[in-house]
Short mmCIF file of N, CA and C in Angstrom, two decimals:
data_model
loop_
_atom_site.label_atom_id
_atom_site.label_comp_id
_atom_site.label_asym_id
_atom_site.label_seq_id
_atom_site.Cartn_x
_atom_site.Cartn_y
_atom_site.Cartn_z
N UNK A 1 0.84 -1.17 0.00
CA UNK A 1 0.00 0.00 0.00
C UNK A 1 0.89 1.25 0.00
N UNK A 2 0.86 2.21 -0.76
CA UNK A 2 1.58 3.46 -1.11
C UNK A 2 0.56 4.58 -0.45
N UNK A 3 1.36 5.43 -0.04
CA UNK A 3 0.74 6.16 0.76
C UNK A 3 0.74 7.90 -0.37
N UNK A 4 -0.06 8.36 -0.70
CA UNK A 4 -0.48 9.69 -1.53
C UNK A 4 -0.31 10.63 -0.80
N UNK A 5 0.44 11.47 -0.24
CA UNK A 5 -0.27 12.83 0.01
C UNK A 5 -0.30 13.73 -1.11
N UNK A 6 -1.68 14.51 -0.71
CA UNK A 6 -1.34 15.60 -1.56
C UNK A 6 -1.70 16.85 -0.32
N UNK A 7 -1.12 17.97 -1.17
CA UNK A 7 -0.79 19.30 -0.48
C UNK A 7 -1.69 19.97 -1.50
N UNK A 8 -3.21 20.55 -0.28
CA UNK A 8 -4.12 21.50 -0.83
C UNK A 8 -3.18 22.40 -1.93
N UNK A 9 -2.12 23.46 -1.64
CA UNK A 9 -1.44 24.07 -2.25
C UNK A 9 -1.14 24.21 -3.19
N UNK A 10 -0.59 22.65 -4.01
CA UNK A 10 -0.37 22.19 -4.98
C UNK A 10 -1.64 21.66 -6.20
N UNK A 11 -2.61 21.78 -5.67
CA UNK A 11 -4.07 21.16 -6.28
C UNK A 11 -4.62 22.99 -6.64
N UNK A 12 -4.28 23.95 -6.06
CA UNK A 12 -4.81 24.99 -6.65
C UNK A 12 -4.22 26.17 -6.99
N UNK A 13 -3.88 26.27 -7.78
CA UNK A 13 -2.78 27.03 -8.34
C UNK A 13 -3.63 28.37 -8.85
N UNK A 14 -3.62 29.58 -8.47
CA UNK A 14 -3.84 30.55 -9.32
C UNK A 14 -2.88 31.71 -10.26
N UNK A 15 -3.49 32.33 -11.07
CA UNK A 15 -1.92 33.01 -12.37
C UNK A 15 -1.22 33.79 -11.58
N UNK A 16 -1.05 33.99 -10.13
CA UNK A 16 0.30 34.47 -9.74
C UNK A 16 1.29 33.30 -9.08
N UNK A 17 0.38 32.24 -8.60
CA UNK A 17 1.51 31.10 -7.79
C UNK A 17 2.17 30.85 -9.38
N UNK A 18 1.31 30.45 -10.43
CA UNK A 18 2.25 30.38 -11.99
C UNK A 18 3.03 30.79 -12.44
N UNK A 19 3.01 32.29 -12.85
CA UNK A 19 4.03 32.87 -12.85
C UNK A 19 5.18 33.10 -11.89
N UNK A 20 5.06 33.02 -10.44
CA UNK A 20 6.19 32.92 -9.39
C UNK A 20 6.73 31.24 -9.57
N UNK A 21 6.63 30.62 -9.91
CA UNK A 21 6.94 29.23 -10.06
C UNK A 21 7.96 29.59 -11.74
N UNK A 22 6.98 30.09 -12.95
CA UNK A 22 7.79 30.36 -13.09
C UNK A 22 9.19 31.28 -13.58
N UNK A 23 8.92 31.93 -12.86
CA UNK A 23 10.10 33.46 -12.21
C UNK A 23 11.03 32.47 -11.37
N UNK A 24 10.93 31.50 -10.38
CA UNK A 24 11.93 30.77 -9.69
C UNK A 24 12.34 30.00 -10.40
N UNK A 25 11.75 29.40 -11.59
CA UNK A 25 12.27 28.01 -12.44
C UNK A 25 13.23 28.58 -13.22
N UNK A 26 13.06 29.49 -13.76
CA UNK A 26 14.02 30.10 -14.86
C UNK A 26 15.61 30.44 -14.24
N UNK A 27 16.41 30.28 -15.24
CA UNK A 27 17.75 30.17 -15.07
C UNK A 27 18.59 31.39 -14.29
N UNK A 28 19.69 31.00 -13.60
CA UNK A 28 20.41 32.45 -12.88
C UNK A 28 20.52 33.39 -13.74
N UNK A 29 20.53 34.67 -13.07
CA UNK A 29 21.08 35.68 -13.93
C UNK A 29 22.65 35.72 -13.82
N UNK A 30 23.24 36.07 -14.98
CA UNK A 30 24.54 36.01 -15.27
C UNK A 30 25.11 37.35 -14.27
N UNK A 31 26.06 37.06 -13.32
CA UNK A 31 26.26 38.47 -12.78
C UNK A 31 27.88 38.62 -12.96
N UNK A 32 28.30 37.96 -13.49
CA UNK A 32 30.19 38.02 -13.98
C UNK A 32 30.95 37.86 -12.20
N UNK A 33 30.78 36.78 -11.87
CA UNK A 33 31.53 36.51 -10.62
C UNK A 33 31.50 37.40 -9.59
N UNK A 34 29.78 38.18 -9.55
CA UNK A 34 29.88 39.62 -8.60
C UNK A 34 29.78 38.56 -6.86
N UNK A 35 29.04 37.57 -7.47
CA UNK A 35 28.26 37.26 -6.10
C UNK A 35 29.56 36.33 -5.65
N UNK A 36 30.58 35.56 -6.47
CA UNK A 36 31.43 34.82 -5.66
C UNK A 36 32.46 35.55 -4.83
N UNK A 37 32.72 36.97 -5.97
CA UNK A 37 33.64 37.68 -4.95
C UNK A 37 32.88 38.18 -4.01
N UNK A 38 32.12 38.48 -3.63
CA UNK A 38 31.28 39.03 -2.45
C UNK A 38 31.59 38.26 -1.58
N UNK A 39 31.03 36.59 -1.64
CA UNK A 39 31.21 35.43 -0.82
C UNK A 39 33.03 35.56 -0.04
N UNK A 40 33.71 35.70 -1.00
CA UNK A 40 34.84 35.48 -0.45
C UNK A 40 35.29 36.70 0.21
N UNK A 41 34.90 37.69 0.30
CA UNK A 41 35.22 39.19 0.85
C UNK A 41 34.65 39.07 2.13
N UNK A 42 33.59 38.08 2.36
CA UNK A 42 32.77 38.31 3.59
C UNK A 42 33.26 36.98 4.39
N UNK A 43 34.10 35.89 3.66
CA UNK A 43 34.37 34.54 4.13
C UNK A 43 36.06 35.15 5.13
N UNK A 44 36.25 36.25 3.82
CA UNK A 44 38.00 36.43 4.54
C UNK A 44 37.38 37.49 5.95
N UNK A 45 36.47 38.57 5.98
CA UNK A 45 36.23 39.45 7.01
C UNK A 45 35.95 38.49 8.27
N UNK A 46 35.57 37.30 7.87
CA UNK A 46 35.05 36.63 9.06
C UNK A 46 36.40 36.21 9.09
N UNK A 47 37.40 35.50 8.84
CA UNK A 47 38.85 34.76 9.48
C UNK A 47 39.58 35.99 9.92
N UNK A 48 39.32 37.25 9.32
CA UNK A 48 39.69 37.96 10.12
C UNK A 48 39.28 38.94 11.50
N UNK A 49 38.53 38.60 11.79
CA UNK A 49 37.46 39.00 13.17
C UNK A 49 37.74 37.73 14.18
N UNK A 50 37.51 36.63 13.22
CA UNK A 50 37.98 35.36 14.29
C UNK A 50 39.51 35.60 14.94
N UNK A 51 40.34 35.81 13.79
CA UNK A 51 41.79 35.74 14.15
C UNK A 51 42.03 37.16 14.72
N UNK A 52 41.35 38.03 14.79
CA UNK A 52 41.85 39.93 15.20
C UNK A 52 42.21 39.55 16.81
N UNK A 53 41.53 38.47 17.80
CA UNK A 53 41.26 38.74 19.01
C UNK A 53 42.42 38.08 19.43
N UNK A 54 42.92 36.73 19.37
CA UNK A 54 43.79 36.05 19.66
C UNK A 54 44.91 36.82 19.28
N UNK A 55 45.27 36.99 18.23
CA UNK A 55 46.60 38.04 17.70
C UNK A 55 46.52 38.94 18.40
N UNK A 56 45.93 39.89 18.83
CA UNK A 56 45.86 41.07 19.56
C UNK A 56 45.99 40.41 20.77
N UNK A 57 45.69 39.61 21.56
CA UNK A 57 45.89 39.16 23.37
C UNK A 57 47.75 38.10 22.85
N UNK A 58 48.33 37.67 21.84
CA UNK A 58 49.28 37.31 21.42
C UNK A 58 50.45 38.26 21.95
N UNK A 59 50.39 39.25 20.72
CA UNK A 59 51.00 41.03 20.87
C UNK A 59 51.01 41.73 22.26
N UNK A 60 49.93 41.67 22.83
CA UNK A 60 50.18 42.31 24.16
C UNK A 60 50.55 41.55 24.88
N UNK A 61 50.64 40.47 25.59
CA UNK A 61 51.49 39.38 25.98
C UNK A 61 52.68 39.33 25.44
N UNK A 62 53.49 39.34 24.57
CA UNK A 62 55.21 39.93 24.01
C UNK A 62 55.40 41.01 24.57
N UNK A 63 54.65 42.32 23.89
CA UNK A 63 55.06 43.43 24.34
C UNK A 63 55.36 43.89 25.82
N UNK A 64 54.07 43.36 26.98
CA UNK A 64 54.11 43.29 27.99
C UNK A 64 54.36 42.20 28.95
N UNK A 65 55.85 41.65 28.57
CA UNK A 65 56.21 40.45 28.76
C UNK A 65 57.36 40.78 29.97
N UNK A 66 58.11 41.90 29.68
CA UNK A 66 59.27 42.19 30.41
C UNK A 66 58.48 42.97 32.07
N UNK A 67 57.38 43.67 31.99
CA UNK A 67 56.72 43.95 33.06
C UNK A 67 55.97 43.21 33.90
N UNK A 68 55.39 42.02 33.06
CA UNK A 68 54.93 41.11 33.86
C UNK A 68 55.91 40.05 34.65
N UNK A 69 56.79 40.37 34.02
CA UNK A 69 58.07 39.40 34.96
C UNK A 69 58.29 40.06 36.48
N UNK A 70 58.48 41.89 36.10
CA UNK A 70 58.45 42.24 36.84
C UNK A 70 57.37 42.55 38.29
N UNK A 71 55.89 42.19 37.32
CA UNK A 71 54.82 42.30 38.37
C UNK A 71 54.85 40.70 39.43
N UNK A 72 55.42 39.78 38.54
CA UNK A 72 55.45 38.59 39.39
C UNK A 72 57.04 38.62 40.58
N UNK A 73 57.56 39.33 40.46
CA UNK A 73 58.80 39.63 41.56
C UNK A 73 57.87 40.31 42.55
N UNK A 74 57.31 41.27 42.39
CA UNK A 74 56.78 42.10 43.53
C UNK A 74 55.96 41.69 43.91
N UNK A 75 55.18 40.50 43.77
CA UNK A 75 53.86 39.93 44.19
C UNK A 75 53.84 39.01 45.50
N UNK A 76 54.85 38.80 45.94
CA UNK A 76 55.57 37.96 46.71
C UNK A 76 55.04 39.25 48.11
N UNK A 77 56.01 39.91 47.48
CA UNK A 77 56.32 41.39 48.32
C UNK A 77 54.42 41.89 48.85
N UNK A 78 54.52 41.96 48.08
CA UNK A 78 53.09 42.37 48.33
C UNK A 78 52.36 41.66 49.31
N UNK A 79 51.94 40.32 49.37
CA UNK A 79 51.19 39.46 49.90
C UNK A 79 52.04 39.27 51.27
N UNK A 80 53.33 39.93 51.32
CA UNK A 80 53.67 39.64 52.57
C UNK A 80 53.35 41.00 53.88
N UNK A 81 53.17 42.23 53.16
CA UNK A 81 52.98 43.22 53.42
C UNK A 81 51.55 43.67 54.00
N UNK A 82 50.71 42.32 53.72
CA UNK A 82 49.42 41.93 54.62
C UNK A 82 49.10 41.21 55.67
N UNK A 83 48.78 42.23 56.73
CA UNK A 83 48.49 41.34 57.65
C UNK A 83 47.36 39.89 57.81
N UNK A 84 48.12 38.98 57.83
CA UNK A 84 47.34 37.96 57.94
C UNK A 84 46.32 37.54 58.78
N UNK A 85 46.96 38.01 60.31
CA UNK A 85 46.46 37.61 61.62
C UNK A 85 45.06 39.28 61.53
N UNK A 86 45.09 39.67 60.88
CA UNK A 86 44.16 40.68 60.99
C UNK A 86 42.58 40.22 60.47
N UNK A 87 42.88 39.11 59.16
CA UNK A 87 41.76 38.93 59.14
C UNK A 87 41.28 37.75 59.12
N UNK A 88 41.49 37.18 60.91
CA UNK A 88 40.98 35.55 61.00
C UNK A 88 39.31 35.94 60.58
N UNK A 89 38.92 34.50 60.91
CA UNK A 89 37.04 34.34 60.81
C UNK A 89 37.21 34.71 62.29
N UNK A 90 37.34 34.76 63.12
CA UNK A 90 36.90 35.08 64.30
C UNK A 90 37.12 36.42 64.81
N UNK A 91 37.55 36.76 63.88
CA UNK A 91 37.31 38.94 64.05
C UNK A 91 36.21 39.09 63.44
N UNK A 92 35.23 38.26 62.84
CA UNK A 92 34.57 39.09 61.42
C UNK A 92 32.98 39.17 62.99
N UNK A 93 32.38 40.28 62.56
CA UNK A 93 31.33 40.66 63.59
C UNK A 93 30.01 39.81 63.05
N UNK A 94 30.41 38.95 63.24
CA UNK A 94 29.06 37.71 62.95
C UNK A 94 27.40 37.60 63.73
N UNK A 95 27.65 38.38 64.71
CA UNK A 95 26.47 38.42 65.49
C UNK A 95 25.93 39.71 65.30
N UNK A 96 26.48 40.89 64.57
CA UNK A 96 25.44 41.99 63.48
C UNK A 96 25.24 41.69 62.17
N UNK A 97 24.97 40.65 61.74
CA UNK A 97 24.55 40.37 60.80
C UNK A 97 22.88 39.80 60.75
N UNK A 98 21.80 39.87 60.00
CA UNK A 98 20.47 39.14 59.63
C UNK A 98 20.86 38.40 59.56
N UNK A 99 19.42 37.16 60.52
CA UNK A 99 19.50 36.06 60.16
C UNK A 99 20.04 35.41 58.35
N UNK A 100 19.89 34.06 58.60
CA UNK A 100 20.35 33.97 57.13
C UNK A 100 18.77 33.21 56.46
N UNK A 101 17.77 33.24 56.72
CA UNK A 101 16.53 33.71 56.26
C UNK A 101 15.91 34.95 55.13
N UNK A 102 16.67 36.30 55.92
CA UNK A 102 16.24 37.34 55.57
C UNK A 102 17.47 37.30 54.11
N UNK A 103 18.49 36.77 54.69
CA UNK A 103 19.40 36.65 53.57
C UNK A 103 19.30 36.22 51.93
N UNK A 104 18.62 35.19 52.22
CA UNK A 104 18.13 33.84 51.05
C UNK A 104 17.35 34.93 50.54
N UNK A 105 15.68 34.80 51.31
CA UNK A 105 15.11 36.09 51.18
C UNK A 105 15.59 36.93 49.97
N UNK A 106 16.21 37.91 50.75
CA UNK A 106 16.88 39.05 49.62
C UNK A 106 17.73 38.48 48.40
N UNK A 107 18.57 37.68 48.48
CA UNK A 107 18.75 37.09 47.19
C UNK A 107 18.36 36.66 46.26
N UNK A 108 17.37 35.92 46.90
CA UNK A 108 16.35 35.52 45.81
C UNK A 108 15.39 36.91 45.45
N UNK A 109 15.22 37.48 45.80
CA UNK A 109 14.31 38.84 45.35
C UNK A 109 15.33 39.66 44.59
N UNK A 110 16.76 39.34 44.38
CA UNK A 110 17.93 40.34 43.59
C UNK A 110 17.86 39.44 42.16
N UNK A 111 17.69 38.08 42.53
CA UNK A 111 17.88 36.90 41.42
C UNK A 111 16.55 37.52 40.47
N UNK A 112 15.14 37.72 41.44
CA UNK A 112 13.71 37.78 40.34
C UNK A 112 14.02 39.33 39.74
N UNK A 113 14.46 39.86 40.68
CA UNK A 113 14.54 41.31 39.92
C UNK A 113 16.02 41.09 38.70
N UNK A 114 16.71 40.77 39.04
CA UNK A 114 17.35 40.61 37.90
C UNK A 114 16.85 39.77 36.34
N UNK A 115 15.89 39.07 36.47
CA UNK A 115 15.02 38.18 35.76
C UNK A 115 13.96 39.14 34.84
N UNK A 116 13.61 39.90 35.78
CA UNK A 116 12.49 40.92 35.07
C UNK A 116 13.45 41.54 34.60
N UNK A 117 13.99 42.14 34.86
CA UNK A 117 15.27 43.26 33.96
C UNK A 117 15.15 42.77 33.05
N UNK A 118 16.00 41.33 32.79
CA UNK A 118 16.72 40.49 31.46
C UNK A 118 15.72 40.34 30.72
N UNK A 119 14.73 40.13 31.05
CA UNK A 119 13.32 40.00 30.30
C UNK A 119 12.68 40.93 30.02
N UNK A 120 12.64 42.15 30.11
CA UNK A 120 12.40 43.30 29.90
C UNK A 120 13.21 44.00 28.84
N UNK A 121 14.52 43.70 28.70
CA UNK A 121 15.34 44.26 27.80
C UNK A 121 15.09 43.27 26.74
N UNK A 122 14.92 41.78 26.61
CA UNK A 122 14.68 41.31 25.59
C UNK A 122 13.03 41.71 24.69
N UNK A 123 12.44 42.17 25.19
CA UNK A 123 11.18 42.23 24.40
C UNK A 123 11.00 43.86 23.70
#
């Protein structure tokens, strides 16, 4: 058993679906290689947008190669120049703080309001 469909569409044709059928059937227009060079003008802009970002974070990484040597000498320095013992957990004033109720709470009311925003800018 073979199965028929047919498509209303195709069963009623009036003289404009005809003529657009055929206006699409008929052969390309000759445009002298306008549309391939186009293709390739827009194929190279894209390898070059892909490749602009990496080359550029490449370049500044060389250029700023001799300072970052130097930012990693002083970093040492730095981290020692902080007091450590200043900021145990048992300095931090834990008993003026909201419960952690009111906390959740408010987060979640920063999370929905951030939701309506995002959804608001999309429409």
């Amino acid at each position: 058993m073979e199965l028929k469909i047919i498509n209303m569409a195709d069963r009623m044709k009036d003289r404009d679906d005809q003529q657009l059928k055929m206006l699409f059937s008929s052969e390309p227009i000759s445009d002298g290689d306008f549309s391939v060079r186009i293709v390739s003008r827009i194929r190279r802009r894209i390898w070059v947008r892909r490749l602009a970002l990496p080359i550029a974070c490449v370049a500044g990484i060389v250029f700023c190669a001799k300072y970052l040597m130097q930012l990693a000498q002083i970093i040492p320095d730095l981290l020692d120049s902080v007091p450590v013992a200043a900021l145990g957990i048992d300095r931090l004033p834990i008993e003026g703080l909201p419960p952690v109720s009111t906390l959740i709470m408010g987060a979640a009311l920063l999370a929905t309001v951030m939701m309506i925003g995002s959804m608001l800018e999309e429409s």
